[in-house]
């Protein structure tokens, strides 16, 4: 059992609705590369299980009775910074989305679209990418652009990045891994990492979540057809 789990993505589910937990467990365990290793009924238990199991991804309901999703996310990120957090919710609300991203979540999926979208999102965040439910991405851009632009004090803006640096950041924002970006642009993974590091230094960004917020402010995620 231990060997089998270690060869798969370890997933912890946190939701206070038993029927949903059971359904998602069946869905995830049906994937050849994933396994649910533990389930939590509340936010505090989710924090404990993150420390106990060190999962690749923790799928977290944002509204639970004992500890809210944003608070649980902050605690998990502090104690287990390597654990990627995917928020799962029924709320199609930009306010909730912004709060979870600011807390350190790597993705946000609506329960009504859960299924293939959830599986895709798990794979994206497990590889270090960011995922926002497609039904929310456009609206978030419209609401965030002004505020994000006003708050951003970095001395360099997107127009001052090189063309290749911009391409790399856009692809990262769309959830692609360094390996996928290298293949698409016809360059090495090491070169991708170099462009990424230079761009992050210019923009004074630190993480993929920062890149996602910057991409939203630049309207990159609202461009038809996604990354080139």
mmCIF file of C-alpha atoms in Angstrom:
data_model
loop_
_atom_site.group_PDB
_atom_site.id
_atom_site.type_symbol
_atom_site.label_atom_id
_atom_site.label_comp_id
_atom_site.label_asym_id
_atom_site.label_seq_id
_atom_site.Cartn_x
_atom_site.Cartn_y
_atom_site.Cartn_z
ATOM 1 C CA UNK A 1 0.000 0.000 0.000
ATOM 2 C CA UNK A 2 2.765 2.444 0.954
ATOM 3 C CA UNK A 3 4.685 1.771 -2.272
ATOM 4 C CA UNK A 4 1.553 2.240 -4.348
ATOM 5 C CA UNK A 5 0.733 5.576 -2.729
ATOM 6 C CA UNK A 6 4.277 6.900 -3.140
ATOM 7 C CA UNK A 7 4.098 6.322 -6.897
ATOM 8 C CA UNK A 8 0.986 8.480 -7.181
ATOM 9 C CA UNK A 9 -0.024 12.027 -6.385
ATOM 10 C CA UNK A 10 -1.041 12.057 -2.737
ATOM 11 C CA UNK A 11 -4.308 13.926 -2.264
ATOM 12 C CA UNK A 12 -5.991 15.015 0.961
ATOM 13 C CA UNK A 13 -9.665 16.033 0.754
ATOM 14 C CA UNK A 14 -11.199 18.474 3.216
ATOM 15 C CA UNK A 15 -14.978 18.967 3.120
ATOM 16 C CA UNK A 16 -17.635 18.767 5.807
ATOM 17 C CA UNK A 17 -20.153 17.051 3.501
ATOM 18 C CA UNK A 18 -19.697 13.280 3.627
ATOM 19 C CA UNK A 19 -21.526 12.511 0.386
ATOM 20 C CA UNK A 20 -19.335 14.942 -1.554
ATOM 21 C CA UNK A 21 -16.167 13.585 0.071
ATOM 22 C CA UNK A 22 -17.123 10.055 -0.901
ATOM 23 C CA UNK A 23 -17.928 11.065 -4.473
ATOM 24 C CA UNK A 24 -14.699 12.996 -4.937
ATOM 25 C CA UNK A 25 -12.711 10.150 -3.412
ATOM 26 C CA UNK A 26 -14.149 7.745 -5.986
ATOM 27 C CA UNK A 27 -13.452 10.219 -8.803
ATOM 28 C CA UNK A 28 -9.844 10.863 -7.782
ATOM 29 C CA UNK A 29 -9.025 7.236 -6.998
ATOM 30 C CA UNK A 30 -10.262 6.290 -10.471
ATOM 31 C CA UNK A 31 -7.287 8.202 -11.924
ATOM 32 C CA UNK A 32 -4.180 6.074 -12.512
ATOM 33 C CA UNK A 33 -1.840 8.745 -11.147
ATOM 34 C CA UNK A 34 -3.717 9.888 -8.024
ATOM 35 C CA UNK A 35 -4.776 8.547 -4.662
ATOM 36 C CA UNK A 36 -6.747 10.058 -1.792
ATOM 37 C CA UNK A 37 -4.684 9.286 1.292
ATOM 38 C CA UNK A 38 -6.878 10.991 3.886
ATOM 39 C CA UNK A 39 -10.087 12.990 4.311
ATOM 40 C CA UNK A 40 -10.810 15.848 6.716
ATOM 41 C CA UNK A 41 -14.185 17.019 7.980
ATOM 42 C CA UNK A 42 -13.017 20.469 8.961
ATOM 43 C CA UNK A 43 -10.303 23.062 8.581
ATOM 44 C CA UNK A 44 -8.354 22.184 11.705
ATOM 45 C CA UNK A 45 -8.278 18.522 10.749
ATOM 46 C CA UNK A 46 -7.105 19.548 7.266
ATOM 47 C CA UNK A 47 -4.120 21.350 8.807
ATOM 48 C CA UNK A 48 -3.296 18.277 10.898
ATOM 49 C CA UNK A 49 -3.554 15.913 7.923
ATOM 50 C CA UNK A 50 -1.365 18.191 5.804
ATOM 51 C CA UNK A 51 1.366 17.853 8.416
ATOM 52 C CA UNK A 52 0.793 14.115 8.842
ATOM 53 C CA UNK A 53 0.600 13.054 5.186
ATOM 54 C CA UNK A 54 2.572 15.775 3.375
ATOM 55 C CA UNK A 55 0.278 15.499 0.324
ATOM 56 C CA UNK A 56 1.125 16.865 -3.085
ATOM 57 C CA UNK A 57 -2.283 18.583 -3.214
ATOM 58 C CA UNK A 58 -4.864 19.388 -0.553
ATOM 59 C CA UNK A 59 -8.364 19.928 -1.980
ATOM 60 C CA UNK A 60 -10.037 22.270 0.489
ATOM 61 C CA UNK A 61 -13.644 23.400 0.873
ATOM 62 C CA UNK A 62 -13.448 27.104 1.701
ATOM 63 C CA UNK A 63 -16.414 27.176 4.112
ATOM 64 C CA UNK A 64 -16.203 24.705 6.980
ATOM 65 C CA UNK A 65 -17.588 25.128 10.502
ATOM 66 C CA UNK A 66 -14.450 25.108 12.650
ATOM 67 C CA UNK A 67 -11.834 26.896 10.528
ATOM 68 C CA UNK A 68 -12.483 28.743 7.275
ATOM 69 C CA UNK A 69 -10.706 27.941 4.039
ATOM 70 C CA UNK A 70 -8.585 31.099 3.959
ATOM 71 C CA UNK A 71 -7.438 30.645 7.552
ATOM 72 C CA UNK A 72 -6.708 26.953 6.993
ATOM 73 C CA UNK A 73 -4.802 27.815 3.815
ATOM 74 C CA UNK A 74 -2.620 30.323 5.651
ATOM 75 C CA UNK A 75 -1.829 27.839 8.412
ATOM 76 C CA UNK A 76 -1.013 25.040 5.977
ATOM 77 C CA UNK A 77 1.226 27.306 3.901
ATOM 78 C CA UNK A 78 3.090 28.339 7.054
ATOM 79 C CA UNK A 79 3.545 24.806 8.377
ATOM 80 C CA UNK A 80 3.790 22.863 5.100
ATOM 81 C CA UNK A 81 4.899 25.319 2.374
ATOM 82 C CA UNK A 82 5.434 22.479 -0.105
ATOM 83 C CA UNK A 83 1.746 21.447 -0.020
ATOM 84 C CA UNK A 84 -0.265 22.867 -2.918
ATOM 85 C CA UNK A 85 -3.783 23.961 -1.973
ATOM 86 C CA UNK A 86 -6.745 23.759 -4.339
ATOM 87 C CA UNK A 87 -9.853 25.572 -3.105
ATOM 88 C CA UNK A 88 -13.146 23.850 -3.903
ATOM 89 C CA UNK A 89 -16.361 25.806 -3.399
ATOM 90 C CA UNK A 90 -19.887 26.518 -4.534
ATOM 91 C CA UNK A 91 -19.235 30.269 -4.421
ATOM 92 C CA UNK A 92 -18.667 31.841 -7.845
ATOM 93 C CA UNK A 93 -17.486 35.006 -6.170
ATOM 94 C CA UNK A 94 -14.427 37.093 -7.017
ATOM 95 C CA UNK A 95 -14.093 38.213 -3.399
ATOM 96 C CA UNK A 96 -13.668 34.644 -2.186
ATOM 97 C CA UNK A 97 -11.273 33.934 -5.044
ATOM 98 C CA UNK A 98 -9.053 36.915 -4.260
ATOM 99 C CA UNK A 99 -9.024 36.052 -0.569
ATOM 100 C CA UNK A 100 -7.961 32.447 -1.218
ATOM 101 C CA UNK A 101 -5.243 33.459 -3.687
ATOM 102 C CA UNK A 102 -3.919 36.017 -1.218
ATOM 103 C CA UNK A 103 -3.890 33.345 1.498
ATOM 104 C CA UNK A 104 -1.684 31.148 -0.680
ATOM 105 C CA UNK A 105 -4.029 28.834 -2.584
ATOM 106 C CA UNK A 106 -2.765 27.674 -5.978
ATOM 107 C CA UNK A 107 -6.175 27.081 -7.511
ATOM 108 C CA UNK A 108 -9.912 27.683 -7.221
ATOM 109 C CA UNK A 109 -12.539 25.292 -8.619
ATOM 110 C CA UNK A 110 -16.329 25.502 -8.420
ATOM 111 C CA UNK A 111 -18.159 22.432 -7.136
ATOM 112 C CA UNK A 112 -20.681 22.674 -9.952
ATOM 113 C CA UNK A 113 -17.904 22.184 -12.510
ATOM 114 C CA UNK A 114 -16.026 19.568 -10.484
ATOM 115 C CA UNK A 115 -15.233 16.430 -12.421
ATOM 116 C CA UNK A 116 -12.797 16.682 -15.285
ATOM 117 C CA UNK A 117 -12.088 20.280 -14.261
ATOM 118 C CA UNK A 118 -11.101 19.163 -10.766
ATOM 119 C CA UNK A 119 -8.810 16.437 -12.086
ATOM 120 C CA UNK A 120 -7.179 18.892 -14.493
ATOM 121 C CA UNK A 121 -6.761 21.429 -11.701
ATOM 122 C CA UNK A 122 -5.131 18.881 -9.390
ATOM 123 C CA UNK A 123 -2.575 17.987 -12.054
ATOM 124 C CA UNK A 124 -1.844 21.640 -12.839
ATOM 125 C CA UNK A 125 -1.236 22.717 -9.242
ATOM 126 C CA UNK A 126 0.691 19.522 -8.442
ATOM 127 C CA UNK A 127 3.199 20.505 -11.147
ATOM 128 C CA UNK A 128 3.572 23.974 -9.683
ATOM 129 C CA UNK A 129 1.001 25.767 -11.826
ATOM 130 C CA UNK A 130 -2.013 27.884 -10.920
ATOM 131 C CA UNK A 131 -5.628 27.159 -11.840
ATOM 132 C CA UNK A 132 -8.694 29.410 -11.778
ATOM 133 C CA UNK A 133 -12.101 28.048 -12.747
ATOM 134 C CA UNK A 134 -12.741 29.290 -16.311
ATOM 135 C CA UNK A 135 -16.161 30.649 -15.326
ATOM 136 C CA UNK A 136 -14.457 33.058 -12.910
ATOM 137 C CA UNK A 137 -11.266 34.091 -14.682
ATOM 138 C CA UNK A 138 -12.817 36.720 -16.961
ATOM 139 C CA UNK A 139 -14.812 38.413 -14.218
ATOM 140 C CA UNK A 140 -11.825 38.449 -11.908
ATOM 141 C CA UNK A 141 -9.753 40.302 -14.466
ATOM 142 C CA UNK A 142 -12.354 43.047 -14.774
ATOM 143 C CA UNK A 143 -12.511 43.542 -11.007
ATOM 144 C CA UNK A 144 -8.803 43.175 -10.221
ATOM 145 C CA UNK A 145 -7.018 45.135 -12.908
ATOM 146 C CA UNK A 146 -7.500 48.613 -11.458
ATOM 147 C CA UNK A 147 -6.762 47.631 -7.860
ATOM 148 C CA UNK A 148 -3.799 45.451 -8.733
ATOM 149 C CA UNK A 149 -2.278 48.155 -10.934
ATOM 150 C CA UNK A 150 -2.654 50.735 -8.185
ATOM 151 C CA UNK A 151 -1.083 48.463 -5.565
ATOM 152 C CA UNK A 152 1.828 47.269 -7.662
ATOM 153 C CA UNK A 153 4.913 49.341 -6.889
ATOM 154 C CA UNK A 154 7.422 47.347 -8.907
ATOM 155 C CA UNK A 155 9.681 49.663 -10.966
ATOM 156 C CA UNK A 156 9.314 47.528 -14.101
ATOM 157 C CA UNK A 157 6.063 46.702 -15.901
ATOM 158 C CA UNK A 158 5.224 44.036 -18.450
ATOM 159 C CA UNK A 159 6.141 46.273 -21.377
ATOM 160 C CA UNK A 160 9.735 46.439 -20.103
ATOM 161 C CA UNK A 161 10.215 42.668 -20.016
ATOM 162 C CA UNK A 162 11.822 41.056 -23.021
ATOM 163 C CA UNK A 163 9.528 39.257 -25.435
ATOM 164 C CA UNK A 164 10.783 35.866 -24.272
ATOM 165 C CA UNK A 165 10.428 36.755 -20.582
ATOM 166 C CA UNK A 166 6.842 37.802 -21.220
ATOM 167 C CA UNK A 167 6.119 34.572 -23.104
ATOM 168 C CA UNK A 168 7.476 32.473 -20.251
ATOM 169 C CA UNK A 169 5.491 34.328 -17.579
ATOM 170 C CA UNK A 170 2.269 34.127 -19.616
ATOM 171 C CA UNK A 171 2.647 30.375 -20.030
ATOM 172 C CA UNK A 172 3.363 29.942 -16.323
ATOM 173 C CA UNK A 173 0.220 31.939 -15.526
ATOM 174 C CA UNK A 174 -1.777 29.626 -17.775
ATOM 175 C CA UNK A 175 -0.644 26.698 -15.643
ATOM 176 C CA UNK A 176 2.063 25.179 -17.844
ATOM 177 C CA UNK A 177 5.071 23.501 -16.267
ATOM 178 C CA UNK A 178 8.660 24.482 -17.076
ATOM 179 C CA UNK A 179 9.004 21.320 -19.161
ATOM 180 C CA UNK A 180 5.875 22.127 -21.188
ATOM 181 C CA UNK A 181 7.027 25.706 -21.726
ATOM 182 C CA UNK A 182 10.439 24.524 -22.910
ATOM 183 C CA UNK A 183 8.835 22.172 -25.436
ATOM 184 C CA UNK A 184 6.455 24.849 -26.720
ATOM 185 C CA UNK A 185 9.130 27.525 -27.115
ATOM 186 C CA UNK A 186 11.841 25.177 -28.365
ATOM 187 C CA UNK A 187 14.288 25.973 -25.580
ATOM 188 C CA UNK A 188 15.757 24.043 -22.659
ATOM 189 C CA UNK A 189 14.174 23.788 -19.212
ATOM 190 C CA UNK A 190 17.234 25.542 -17.772
ATOM 191 C CA UNK A 191 16.690 28.447 -20.182
ATOM 192 C CA UNK A 192 13.034 28.665 -19.148
ATOM 193 C CA UNK A 193 14.128 28.842 -15.507
ATOM 194 C CA UNK A 194 16.613 31.589 -16.381
ATOM 195 C CA UNK A 195 13.982 33.715 -18.157
ATOM 196 C CA UNK A 196 11.589 33.150 -15.270
ATOM 197 C CA UNK A 197 14.161 34.156 -12.644
ATOM 198 C CA UNK A 198 15.091 37.318 -14.544
ATOM 199 C CA UNK A 199 11.457 38.318 -15.002
ATOM 200 C CA UNK A 200 10.624 37.699 -11.349
ATOM 201 C CA UNK A 201 13.591 39.814 -10.279
ATOM 202 C CA UNK A 202 12.536 42.672 -12.567
ATOM 203 C CA UNK A 203 8.937 42.570 -11.333
ATOM 204 C CA UNK A 204 9.829 41.821 -7.709
ATOM 205 C CA UNK A 205 7.587 38.752 -7.676
ATOM 206 C CA UNK A 206 8.304 35.635 -5.633
ATOM 207 C CA UNK A 207 5.881 32.822 -6.439
ATOM 208 C CA UNK A 208 3.574 31.380 -9.075
ATOM 209 C CA UNK A 209 0.651 32.880 -7.169
ATOM 210 C CA UNK A 210 2.289 36.312 -7.555
ATOM 211 C CA UNK A 211 2.667 35.580 -11.274
ATOM 212 C CA UNK A 212 -1.020 34.685 -11.514
ATOM 213 C CA UNK A 213 -2.075 37.929 -9.846
ATOM 214 C CA UNK A 214 0.270 39.900 -12.106
ATOM 215 C CA UNK A 215 -1.133 38.103 -15.161
ATOM 216 C CA UNK A 216 -4.658 39.025 -14.109
ATOM 217 C CA UNK A 217 -3.641 42.660 -13.734
ATOM 218 C CA UNK A 218 -2.059 42.587 -17.210
ATOM 219 C CA UNK A 219 -5.201 40.975 -18.672
ATOM 220 C CA UNK A 220 -3.175 38.012 -19.965
ATOM 221 C CA UNK A 221 -5.735 35.441 -18.799
ATOM 222 C CA UNK A 222 -8.548 37.169 -20.643
ATOM 223 C CA UNK A 223 -6.922 36.854 -24.058
ATOM 224 C CA UNK A 224 -8.775 34.621 -26.506
ATOM 225 C CA UNK A 225 -7.225 31.231 -27.060
ATOM 226 C CA UNK A 226 -4.939 31.228 -24.056
ATOM 227 C CA UNK A 227 -1.191 30.942 -24.461
ATOM 228 C CA UNK A 228 0.279 30.852 -27.934
#
